[in-house]
Tab-separated table of C-alpha atoms in Angstrom:
chain	number	residue	atom	x	y	z
A	1	MET	CA	13.784	-10.210	-16.287
A	2	ARG	CA	13.769	-6.977	-14.286
A	3	THR	CA	17.127	-5.618	-13.295
A	4	GLN	CA	18.118	-4.653	-9.778
A	5	ALA	CA	17.891	-0.997	-10.760
A	6	ALA	CA	14.347	-1.364	-12.061
A	7	ARG	CA	13.319	-3.149	-8.876
A	8	ALA	CA	14.742	-0.321	-6.789
A	9	LEU	CA	12.837	2.284	-8.791
A	10	GLY	CA	9.585	0.322	-8.527
A	11	ASP	CA	9.993	-0.135	-4.772
A	12	ALA	CA	10.660	3.561	-4.315
A	13	LEU	CA	7.578	4.517	-6.344
A	14	SER	CA	5.381	2.208	-4.275
A	15	THR	CA	6.793	3.528	-1.017
A	16	ALA	CA	6.383	7.147	-2.044
A	17	ARG	CA	2.793	6.684	-3.148
A	18	SER	CA	1.821	5.249	0.212
A	19	THR	CA	3.913	7.393	2.552
A	20	ALA	CA	4.808	10.713	0.927
A	21	PRO	CA	2.329	13.521	1.757
A	22	PRO	CA	1.149	15.173	-1.469
A	23	THR	CA	2.440	18.732	-1.735
A	24	GLY	CA	1.952	19.339	-5.448
A	25	PRO	CA	0.392	17.874	-8.552
A	26	CYS	CA	3.304	15.505	-9.226
A	27	SER	CA	5.116	15.557	-5.890
A	28	TYR	CA	4.977	11.805	-5.270
A	29	VAL	CA	6.744	11.225	-8.615
A	30	THR	CA	9.438	13.744	-7.742
A	31	ARG	CA	9.976	12.190	-4.336
A	32	SER	CA	9.968	8.731	-5.883
A	33	LEU	CA	12.721	9.563	-8.345
A	34	TYR	CA	14.789	11.282	-5.716
A	35	GLN	CA	14.394	8.370	-3.336
A	36	ALA	CA	15.061	5.857	-6.080
A	37	PHE	CA	18.409	7.152	-7.213
A	38	PRO	CA	20.276	6.566	-3.940
A	39	ALA	CA	19.157	2.956	-4.255
A	40	LEU	CA	20.271	2.891	-7.859
A	41	SER	CA	23.603	4.397	-6.950
A	42	LEU	CA	24.123	1.804	-4.230
A	43	ALA	CA	23.108	-0.902	-6.660
A	44	ALA	CA	25.753	0.301	-9.103
A	45	ASN	CA	28.533	0.008	-6.500
A	46	ALA	CA	27.392	-3.247	-4.932
A	47	PRO	CA	28.547	-6.644	-6.183
A	48	ARG	CA	26.189	-7.822	-8.863
A	49	ARG	CA	23.921	-10.662	-7.773
A	50	ARG	CA	22.775	-12.937	-10.581
A	51	GLU	CA	19.094	-13.788	-10.603
A	52	PRO	CA	18.066	-17.320	-11.645
A	53	GLY	CA	18.043	-17.426	-15.436
A	54	GLU	CA	19.373	-13.874	-15.741
A	55	ARG	CA	21.923	-13.064	-18.425
A	56	ASP	CA	24.644	-10.451	-18.230
A	57	HIS	CA	23.812	-7.263	-20.065
A	58	PRO	CA	26.724	-6.235	-22.328
A	59	ASN	CA	26.464	-2.567	-21.276
A	60	SER	CA	25.627	-3.033	-17.583
A	61	ASP	CA	28.745	-1.241	-16.307
A	62	LEU	CA	28.186	1.730	-18.597
A	63	ARG	CA	24.518	1.878	-17.618
A	64	ASP	CA	25.290	1.821	-13.903
A	65	ALA	CA	27.908	4.527	-14.331
A	66	ARG	CA	25.406	6.761	-16.119
A	67	LEU	CA	22.798	6.220	-13.423
A	68	ALA	CA	25.306	7.091	-10.723
A	69	ALA	CA	26.275	10.269	-12.596
A	70	PHE	CA	22.647	11.246	-12.990
A	71	ARG	CA	22.113	10.701	-9.266
A	72	ARG	CA	24.952	13.092	-8.456
A	73	SER	CA	23.498	15.699	-10.829
A	74	LEU	CA	20.122	15.896	-9.041
A	75	PRO	CA	19.429	19.179	-7.216
A	76	PRO	CA	18.549	19.137	-3.507
A	77	MET	CA	15.020	17.981	-2.654
A	78	GLN	CA	13.996	21.345	-1.234
A	79	ASP	CA	14.856	23.041	-4.547
A	80	ILE	CA	12.710	20.579	-6.483
A	81	LEU	CA	9.720	21.094	-4.177
A	82	ARG	CA	10.165	24.873	-4.293
A	83	GLU	CA	10.058	24.832	-8.091
A	84	LEU	CA	6.938	22.645	-8.066
A	85	ALA	CA	5.182	25.078	-5.720
A	86	VAL	CA	6.038	28.003	-8.003
A	87	GLU	CA	4.726	26.123	-11.065
A	88	LYS	CA	1.497	25.325	-9.242
A	89	GLN	CA	1.010	29.005	-8.382
A	90	ARG	CA	1.646	29.985	-12.005
A	91	ALA	CA	-0.912	27.447	-13.236
A	92	ALA	CA	-3.515	28.756	-10.788
A	93	ALA	CA	-2.833	32.338	-11.865
A	94	LYS	CA	-3.377	31.454	-15.531
A	95	LEU	CA	-6.760	29.858	-14.771
A	96	ARG	CA	-7.939	32.606	-12.417
A	97	PRO	CA	-10.244	35.161	-14.135
A	98	ARG	CA	-8.708	38.610	-14.564
A	99	PRO	CA	-10.456	41.444	-12.686
A	100	ALA	CA	-11.328	43.125	-15.985
A	101	GLU	CA	-13.205	40.008	-17.100
A	102	ARG	CA	-15.445	39.851	-14.025
A	103	ARG	CA	-18.818	41.497	-13.748
A	104	THR	CA	-19.750	43.511	-10.686
A	105	GLY	CA	-23.137	43.144	-9.043
A	106	ALA	CA	-25.339	45.909	-7.698
A	107	GLU	CA	-23.541	45.962	-4.357
A	108	GLY	CA	-20.098	45.799	-5.947
A	109	SER	CA	-19.642	42.082	-5.335
A	110	THR	CA	-17.784	39.985	-7.853
A	111	ALA	CA	-20.200	37.569	-9.483
A	112	GLY	CA	-17.945	35.603	-11.814
A	113	GLU	CA	-16.611	36.104	-15.290
A	114	ARG	CA	-18.536	38.409	-17.591
A	115	PRO	CA	-21.078	36.426	-19.625
A	116	LEU	CA	-20.255	36.068	-23.294
A	117	ASP	CA	-22.192	38.326	-25.639
A	118	TRP	CA	-24.940	36.211	-27.217
A	119	GLN	CA	-24.687	37.939	-30.584
A	120	ALA	CA	-20.963	37.157	-30.683
A	121	CYS	CA	-21.852	33.528	-29.968
A	122	VAL	CA	-24.182	33.476	-32.967
A	123	ARG	CA	-21.386	34.821	-35.192
A	124	LEU	CA	-18.952	32.217	-33.860
A	125	ALA	CA	-21.409	29.394	-34.560
A	126	ARG	CA	-21.992	30.635	-38.107
A	127	GLN	CA	-18.259	30.881	-38.724
A	128	LEU	CA	-17.780	27.312	-37.538
A	129	TYR	CA	-20.610	26.123	-39.796
A	130	THR	CA	-19.105	27.871	-42.809
A	131	SER	CA	-15.581	26.616	-42.156
A	132	THR	CA	-16.652	22.988	-41.738
A	133	VAL	CA	-19.537	22.736	-44.204
A	134	GLU	CA	-17.635	20.319	-46.441
A	135	GLY	CA	-17.043	17.992	-43.503
A	136	HIS	CA	-20.548	17.794	-42.063
A	137	ARG	CA	-22.546	18.429	-45.304
A	138	HIS	CA	-25.631	19.872	-43.606
A	139	PRO	CA	-27.493	21.913	-46.241
A	140	THR	CA	-28.654	24.648	-43.863
A	141	PHE	CA	-27.373	26.332	-40.712
A	142	ALA	CA	-30.519	25.271	-38.826
A	143	SER	CA	-30.009	21.617	-39.781
A	144	TYR	CA	-26.393	21.829	-38.698
A	145	LEU	CA	-27.354	23.268	-35.314
A	146	GLU	CA	-29.959	20.597	-34.588
A	147	HIS	CA	-27.355	17.886	-35.155
A	148	ARG	CA	-24.270	19.633	-33.794
A	149	ALA	CA	-25.349	22.102	-31.074
A	150	MET	CA	-25.002	19.690	-28.134
A	151	THR	CA	-21.638	18.174	-29.185
A	152	ASP	CA	-18.462	19.821	-27.905
A	153	GLY	CA	-14.962	19.878	-29.351
A	154	PHE	CA	-14.127	16.565	-27.676
A	155	SER	CA	-17.088	14.695	-29.240
A	156	ARG	CA	-19.067	14.650	-25.974
A	157	LYS	CA	-22.804	14.652	-26.683
A	158	HIS	CA	-24.752	16.606	-24.071
A	159	THR	CA	-28.135	15.022	-23.356
A	160	TYR	CA	-28.706	16.106	-19.742
A	161	LEU	CA	-29.847	19.609	-18.753
A	162	ARG	CA	-30.067	20.782	-15.141
A	163	ILE	CA	-32.279	23.835	-14.659
A	164	SER	CA	-32.162	25.986	-11.534
A	165	ILE	CA	-35.633	27.495	-11.222
A	166	SER	CA	-34.988	29.509	-8.055
A	167	GLU	CA	-32.092	31.030	-6.123
A	168	LYS	CA	-34.091	30.956	-2.895
A	169	CYS	CA	-33.837	28.107	-0.411
A	170	SER	CA	-35.604	27.244	2.840
A	171	LEU	CA	-32.354	25.898	4.369
A	172	ARG	CA	-28.931	27.456	4.921
A	173	CYS	CA	-26.590	24.486	4.445
A	174	VAL	CA	-23.025	25.392	5.382
A	175	TYR	CA	-21.428	24.033	2.172
A	176	CYS	CA	-24.005	25.645	-0.116
A	177	MET	CA	-25.066	28.984	1.341
A	178	PRO	CA	-22.406	31.496	2.486
A	179	GLU	CA	-22.842	32.434	6.142
A	180	GLY	CA	-23.645	36.025	5.192
A	181	GLY	CA	-26.242	34.938	2.629
A	182	VAL	CA	-26.250	35.824	-1.074
A	183	ASP	CA	-27.515	38.729	-3.148
A	184	LEU	CA	-30.560	37.357	-4.946
A	185	THR	CA	-31.245	38.196	-8.564
A	186	PRO	CA	-34.355	40.418	-8.872
A	187	SER	CA	-37.401	38.365	-9.844
A	188	THR	CA	-37.808	40.338	-13.079
A	189	GLU	CA	-34.385	39.067	-14.199
A	190	LEU	CA	-35.187	35.394	-13.619
A	191	LEU	CA	-36.444	33.149	-16.395
A	192	THR	CA	-40.223	32.990	-16.691
A	193	VAL	CA	-42.095	29.707	-17.136
A	194	ASP	CA	-42.687	30.494	-20.813
A	195	GLU	CA	-38.990	31.219	-21.338
A	196	ILE	CA	-37.995	27.969	-19.599
A	197	GLU	CA	-40.394	25.992	-21.785
A	198	ARG	CA	-39.135	27.616	-24.978
A	199	LEU	CA	-35.522	26.885	-24.124
A	200	VAL	CA	-36.197	23.276	-23.127
A	201	ARG	CA	-37.999	22.704	-26.450
A	202	LEU	CA	-34.880	23.902	-28.278
A	203	PHE	CA	-32.557	21.828	-26.099
A	204	ALA	CA	-34.738	18.774	-26.774
A	205	LYS	CA	-34.711	19.501	-30.509
A	206	ALA	CA	-30.901	19.439	-30.340
A	207	GLY	CA	-30.729	16.120	-28.471
A	208	VAL	CA	-31.368	16.685	-24.743
A	209	THR	CA	-33.445	13.817	-23.316
A	210	LYS	CA	-33.212	14.362	-19.547
A	211	VAL	CA	-34.009	17.451	-17.460
A	212	ARG	CA	-33.487	17.924	-13.734
A	213	LEU	CA	-35.001	20.825	-11.789
A	214	THR	CA	-32.838	22.257	-9.014
A	215	GLY	CA	-32.471	25.447	-7.001
A	216	GLY	CA	-31.939	26.965	-4.552
A	217	GLU	CA	-34.949	24.889	-3.592
A	218	PRO	CA	-37.414	24.221	-6.434
A	219	THR	CA	-40.392	23.671	-4.109
A	220	VAL	CA	-40.387	27.354	-3.092
A	221	ARG	CA	-42.006	28.059	-6.481
A	222	LYS	CA	-45.789	27.772	-6.403
A	223	ASP	CA	-45.862	27.079	-10.157
A	224	LEU	CA	-43.543	24.038	-9.837
A	225	PRO	CA	-46.276	21.526	-10.837
A	226	ASP	CA	-46.992	23.558	-13.978
A	227	ILE	CA	-43.286	23.685	-14.866
A	228	VAL	CA	-43.023	19.906	-14.500
A	229	ARG	CA	-46.141	19.359	-16.616
A	230	ARG	CA	-44.887	21.593	-19.416
A	231	ILE	CA	-41.403	20.084	-19.550
A	232	SER	CA	-42.570	16.462	-19.357
A	233	SER	CA	-44.887	17.030	-22.336
A	234	ILE	CA	-42.101	18.265	-24.630
A	235	PRO	CA	-41.282	15.752	-27.411
A	236	GLY	CA	-37.882	14.133	-26.862
A	237	ILE	CA	-37.787	14.591	-23.082
A	238	LYS	CA	-37.770	11.105	-21.557
A	239	ASP	CA	-37.045	11.887	-17.888
A	240	VAL	CA	-37.833	14.830	-15.632
A	241	GLY	CA	-36.101	14.763	-12.267
A	242	MET	CA	-35.809	17.086	-9.305
A	243	THR	CA	-33.370	17.650	-6.456
A	244	SER	CA	-35.052	18.918	-3.267
A	245	ASN	CA	-34.308	19.358	0.419
A	246	GLY	CA	-37.636	17.620	1.121
A	247	LEU	CA	-38.917	20.046	3.764
A	248	VAL	CA	-42.297	20.764	2.153
A	249	LEU	CA	-42.217	18.155	-0.593
A	250	SER	CA	-45.149	16.183	0.847
A	251	ARG	CA	-47.488	19.042	-0.089
A	252	THR	CA	-47.007	18.568	-3.825
A	253	LEU	CA	-45.184	15.258	-4.454
A	254	LYS	CA	-48.234	13.306	-5.632
A	255	GLU	CA	-49.232	16.116	-8.008
A	256	LEU	CA	-45.656	16.357	-9.286
A	257	ARG	CA	-45.602	12.619	-9.966
A	258	ASP	CA	-48.920	12.825	-11.810
A	259	ASN	CA	-47.566	15.748	-13.870
A	260	GLY	CA	-44.565	13.750	-15.042
A	261	LEU	CA	-41.845	13.954	-12.369
A	262	SER	CA	-40.080	10.604	-12.823
A	263	LEU	CA	-36.825	10.947	-10.840
A	264	LEU	CA	-36.210	12.278	-7.336
A	265	ASN	CA	-33.107	13.206	-5.328
A	266	LEU	CA	-33.320	14.388	-1.734
A	267	SER	CA	-30.487	16.162	0.048
A	268	LEU	CA	-29.792	14.899	3.586
A	269	ASP	CA	-26.366	15.147	5.192
A	270	THR	CA	-27.118	13.636	8.592
A	271	LEU	CA	-29.453	11.147	10.247
A	272	LYS	CA	-29.194	12.991	13.573
A	273	PRO	CA	-31.878	15.677	14.165
A	274	GLU	CA	-29.625	17.870	16.326
A	275	ARG	CA	-26.829	17.779	13.749
A	276	PHE	CA	-29.335	18.598	11.009
A	277	VAL	CA	-29.959	21.930	12.741
A	278	GLN	CA	-26.219	22.616	12.927
A	279	LEU	CA	-25.657	21.858	9.234
A	280	THR	CA	-28.732	23.550	7.775
A	281	ARG	CA	-29.286	26.272	10.399
A	282	ARG	CA	-32.944	25.219	10.363
A	283	LYS	CA	-35.210	22.515	11.842
A	284	GLY	CA	-37.016	19.870	9.790
A	285	HIS	CA	-35.107	16.578	9.915
A	286	GLY	CA	-38.258	14.554	10.559
A	287	ARG	CA	-40.015	16.047	7.533
A	288	VAL	CA	-37.144	15.054	5.229
A	289	MET	CA	-37.180	11.471	6.531
A	290	ALA	CA	-40.955	11.381	6.001
A	291	ALA	CA	-40.494	12.659	2.435
A	292	ILE	CA	-38.175	9.727	1.687
A	293	ASP	CA	-40.786	7.237	2.878
A	294	GLU	CA	-43.593	8.972	0.970
A	295	ALA	CA	-41.537	8.982	-2.241
A	296	LEU	CA	-40.957	5.233	-1.898
A	297	GLU	CA	-44.695	4.672	-1.362
A	298	LEU	CA	-45.460	6.673	-4.525
A	299	GLY	CA	-43.204	4.404	-6.564
A	300	TYR	CA	-39.961	6.338	-6.882
A	301	THR	CA	-37.328	3.601	-7.124
A	302	PRO	CA	-34.768	4.306	-6.124
A	303	VAL	CA	-35.046	7.498	-4.122
A	304	LYS	CA	-31.592	9.040	-4.316
A	305	VAL	CA	-30.252	10.598	-1.121
A	306	ASN	CA	-27.391	13.076	-1.578
A	307	VAL	CA	-24.902	13.247	1.308
A	308	VAL	CA	-22.049	15.775	1.247
A	309	VAL	CA	-19.373	14.205	3.451
A	310	MET	CA	-17.232	16.556	5.546
A	311	LYS	CA	-14.357	15.468	7.758
A	312	GLY	CA	-15.077	15.883	11.454
A	313	VAL	CA	-18.655	16.917	10.701
A	314	ASN	CA	-20.641	13.930	9.465
A	315	ASP	CA	-18.082	11.349	8.331
A	316	ASP	CA	-18.916	9.304	11.438
A	317	GLU	CA	-22.345	8.518	9.941
A	318	LEU	CA	-21.248	6.607	6.827
A	319	LEU	CA	-22.238	3.232	8.277
A	320	ASP	CA	-25.599	4.600	9.428
A	321	PHE	CA	-26.374	5.785	5.908
A	322	VAL	CA	-25.335	2.436	4.454
A	323	GLU	CA	-27.682	0.744	6.937
A	324	LEU	CA	-30.486	2.885	5.487
A	325	THR	CA	-30.181	0.840	2.275
A	326	ARG	CA	-30.755	-2.496	4.016
A	327	GLU	CA	-34.551	-2.453	3.820
A	328	LYS	CA	-35.286	0.649	1.717
A	329	ASP	CA	-34.800	1.050	-2.034
A	330	VAL	CA	-32.710	4.167	-1.672
A	331	ASN	CA	-29.460	5.050	-3.397
A	332	VAL	CA	-27.253	6.857	-0.878
A	333	ARG	CA	-24.827	9.057	-2.800
A	334	PHE	CA	-21.754	10.109	-0.815
A	335	ILE	CA	-20.374	13.314	-2.358
A	336	GLU	CA	-16.835	14.617	-1.926
A	337	TYR	CA	-16.898	18.138	-0.465
A	338	MET	CA	-16.400	20.638	-3.319
A	339	PRO	CA	-15.263	24.295	-3.294
A	340	PHE	CA	-17.726	27.083	-4.133
A	341	ASP	CA	-17.859	30.755	-3.246
A	342	GLY	CA	-18.465	31.283	0.440
A	343	ASN	CA	-18.242	27.686	1.718
A	344	VAL	CA	-14.661	28.055	3.075
A	345	TRP	CA	-13.480	24.824	1.436
A	346	SER	CA	-10.188	23.235	2.423
A	347	ASP	CA	-8.525	19.918	1.720
A	348	ALA	CA	-8.613	19.210	5.456
A	349	LYS	CA	-12.426	19.172	5.362
A	350	MET	CA	-12.679	16.780	2.424
A	351	VAL	CA	-13.027	13.012	2.795
A	352	ARG	CA	-11.734	11.126	-0.237
A	353	TYR	CA	-14.047	8.462	-1.579
A	354	ARG	CA	-11.467	5.701	-1.137
A	355	ASP	CA	-11.290	6.595	2.555
A	356	MET	CA	-15.088	6.404	2.720
A	357	MET	CA	-15.005	2.962	1.113
A	358	ARG	CA	-12.367	1.739	3.537
A	359	GLN	CA	-14.390	2.967	6.505
A	360	ILE	CA	-17.508	1.162	5.245
A	361	GLU	CA	-15.626	-2.069	4.537
A	362	HIS	CA	-13.872	-1.954	7.913
A	363	GLY	CA	-17.340	-1.601	9.415
A	364	GLY	CA	-18.178	-5.056	8.118
A	365	HIS	CA	-19.927	-4.259	4.819
A	366	ARG	CA	-18.662	-5.698	1.548
A	367	LEU	CA	-19.263	-3.399	-1.418
A	368	ASP	CA	-19.987	-5.116	-4.734
A	369	ARG	CA	-19.456	-2.996	-7.848
A	370	LEU	CA	-22.477	-2.297	-10.051
A	371	ASP	CA	-22.523	-1.305	-13.704
A	372	ASP	CA	-22.307	2.425	-14.460
A	373	GLY	CA	-24.051	3.744	-17.540
A	374	TYR	CA	-22.334	6.109	-19.964
A	375	GLY	CA	-22.118	9.592	-18.488
A	376	GLU	CA	-22.790	8.334	-14.943
A	377	VAL	CA	-21.126	10.631	-12.415
A	378	ALA	CA	-21.237	8.125	-9.564
A	379	LYS	CA	-19.337	4.946	-8.804
A	380	ASN	CA	-22.118	2.547	-7.803
A	381	TYR	CA	-22.031	-0.318	-5.269
A	382	ARG	CA	-24.372	-2.557	-3.317
A	383	VAL	CA	-23.938	-4.395	-0.050
A	384	PRO	CA	-24.876	-8.063	-0.734
A	385	GLY	CA	-28.395	-8.759	0.506
A	386	PHE	CA	-29.341	-5.076	0.882
A	387	THR	CA	-32.298	-3.634	-1.033
A	388	GLY	CA	-30.772	-0.278	-1.902
A	389	SER	CA	-27.357	0.818	-3.136
A	390	VAL	CA	-24.453	3.105	-2.285
A	391	SER	CA	-22.646	5.470	-4.650
A	392	PHE	CA	-19.660	7.802	-4.519
A	393	ILE	CA	-19.476	11.075	-6.446
A	394	THR	CA	-15.770	11.738	-6.831
A	395	SER	CA	-15.462	15.147	-8.507
A	396	MET	CA	-12.356	16.065	-6.514
A	397	THR	CA	-10.203	12.934	-6.533
A	398	SER	CA	-11.397	10.982	-9.594
A	399	ALA	CA	-13.051	13.308	-12.092
A	400	PHE	CA	-15.438	11.994	-14.740
A	401	CYS	CA	-14.996	14.804	-17.278
A	402	GLY	CA	-14.280	12.419	-20.156
A	403	GLU	CA	-17.920	11.246	-20.266
A	404	CYS	CA	-19.584	14.440	-19.059
A	405	ASN	CA	-22.935	14.868	-20.810
A	406	ARG	CA	-24.490	17.631	-18.721
A	407	MET	CA	-24.864	21.381	-18.631
A	408	ARG	CA	-26.695	23.855	-16.429
A	409	LEU	CA	-29.250	26.553	-17.102
A	410	MET	CA	-29.310	28.861	-14.111
A	411	ALA	CA	-32.248	30.794	-12.728
A	412	ASP	CA	-31.001	34.068	-14.215
A	413	GLY	CA	-30.839	32.521	-17.689
A	414	ASN	CA	-27.093	31.957	-17.950
A	415	ILE	CA	-25.962	28.646	-19.411
A	416	LYS	CA	-23.027	27.009	-17.623
A	417	VAL	CA	-21.443	24.041	-19.384
A	418	CYS	CA	-19.162	23.018	-16.499
A	419	LEU	CA	-19.960	23.089	-12.787
A	420	PHE	CA	-16.518	24.571	-12.072
A	421	GLY	CA	-16.288	26.775	-15.170
A	422	ASN	CA	-16.661	30.546	-15.323
A	423	ASN	CA	-17.646	30.875	-18.988
A	424	GLU	CA	-21.334	31.742	-19.121
A	425	VAL	CA	-23.649	33.187	-21.737
A	426	SER	CA	-27.110	34.646	-21.118
A	427	LEU	CA	-29.978	32.975	-22.952
A	428	ARG	CA	-32.372	35.269	-21.073
A	429	ASP	CA	-30.803	38.352	-22.666
A	430	ALA	CA	-30.941	36.707	-26.075
A	431	ILE	CA	-34.652	35.928	-25.711
A	432	ARG	CA	-35.535	39.398	-24.443
A	433	GLU	CA	-33.517	41.090	-27.174
A	434	GLY	CA	-35.396	39.322	-29.928
A	435	ALA	CA	-33.282	36.257	-30.722
A	436	THR	CA	-34.857	33.719	-33.057
A	437	ASP	CA	-34.931	29.993	-32.262
A	438	GLU	CA	-32.037	29.566	-34.678
A	439	ASP	CA	-30.088	32.271	-32.821
A	440	LEU	CA	-30.727	30.564	-29.487
A	441	LEU	CA	-29.520	27.211	-30.834
A	442	ALA	CA	-26.418	28.976	-32.123
A	443	VAL	CA	-25.767	30.459	-28.666
A	444	MET	CA	-26.145	27.021	-27.078
A	445	SER	CA	-23.800	25.529	-29.671
A	446	ALA	CA	-21.136	28.191	-29.121
A	447	ALA	CA	-21.345	27.729	-25.341
A	448	VAL	CA	-20.944	23.943	-25.610
A	449	ASP	CA	-18.048	24.380	-28.044
A	450	ARG	CA	-16.160	26.360	-25.390
A	451	LYS	CA	-16.309	23.517	-22.882
A	452	LYS	CA	-12.845	22.403	-21.838
A	453	LYS	CA	-11.586	18.841	-21.833
A	454	ALA	CA	-11.544	18.702	-18.023
A	455	HIS	CA	-11.809	20.945	-15.004
A	456	ALA	CA	-8.761	21.843	-12.936
A	457	GLY	CA	-7.479	19.706	-10.081
A	458	MET	CA	-8.537	20.349	-6.505
A	459	ASP	CA	-5.268	22.156	-5.724
A	460	ILE	CA	-6.385	24.855	-8.173
A	461	LEU	CA	-10.183	24.668	-8.084
A	462	HIS	CA	-10.522	26.282	-4.665
A	463	THR	CA	-8.517	29.318	-5.856
A	464	LEU	CA	-10.854	30.043	-8.779
A	465	LYS	CA	-13.843	32.351	-8.775
A	466	ASN	CA	-17.235	30.642	-9.003
A	467	ARG	CA	-20.794	31.229	-7.856
A	468	PRO	CA	-22.086	30.012	-4.504
A	469	MET	CA	-23.672	26.575	-4.963
A	470	VAL	CA	-27.120	27.951	-4.094
A	471	LYS	CA	-26.954	30.184	-7.199
A	472	ILE	CA	-25.731	27.396	-9.499
A	473	GLY	CA	-28.126	24.609	-8.620
A	474	GLY	CA	-27.351	21.269	-6.979
């Protein structure tokens, strides 16, 4: 039987969760406790009301006295909130890269934390092998790497590699491309097709089974069909996907399918042609819609449509996008707005996925939950009777780090094991400085080993240095 004090605490927690505006990582708990204790204090002084079947507790008076004393010892609310704000600032400062650790580009722009030295990564991997040889019992370093390279310190097996094959893009989406543009990496410093193929073969040897090509915009590369053909023919690679803006996709989509492209995502943040121009700073809405239909005709099921939802920008189109799934086998993926360099992120611009769900359900659509496979980043739903499905990618409010199985190889050859992480190491430099296949596997292993358990919360993420999204790959 719950006591009156416990009921008061529970009621206060419920009230605070629903009404208190979040001002810090644990502010609703702080407010809840502070709000609860006046109720507890009143409960201690009020005549005790016996609940049906309730027995007197032998120490109830002593307990109530202690609760009342604790209530009187609490500091003022403003002091508690001030201390929380200071702690949040300290946490952000600890996670923020130091200036000395950042590398400076040709024009003096900060481009993220200095990549790890690949030779140091090889030494670290060898040290780990030597120190744990009794535990894993692999007879050689090469054997150890093939079995261990894609597993991090939290036993997450990485089987999904996203490769950015270009930093260039034919659109200028406001959340992806800074308004002033970006400094592109010289073409001589980008990975060549041969280098990409070599690296994918090693990733596959270590356990990667799925590859997705991203950009920038991958279709700006004339050799895209050849890249797809080479990757799809590598033993161990089961799926080759691509994320595209769809503008010129119709020129090569059939050839890409014939060369082994098995999965397709298209980015489209609005169904209104005039708004498309505002969001992308370019024309072409009709061509993207035509690309969706052509992909369906060629047998891509489902065609995934990525929608970055921004408050006051396109959040009034949620129901229209859901309606798109009525007759078409498309998976509309609503993505919470995420912070990257140059996109001027703020909490006020972000629409939480639960708010999206409420808006869709209030619009008359019931959302039935679908099964999510291991490592799935999206929460998947279907409206009963509709052909397609709806998903929510909740990186900001409900992270999925615990089952993360992906990493990124960027166009300049740096490997990035977390979308929001700054730790990078250059596989391009390793290749061009004579690294053996065993060395490259060791670099990959050391990079994966450095992956953290989870990325920071959204209160901290937007304060950290990261690349613009166009230079990471969607």
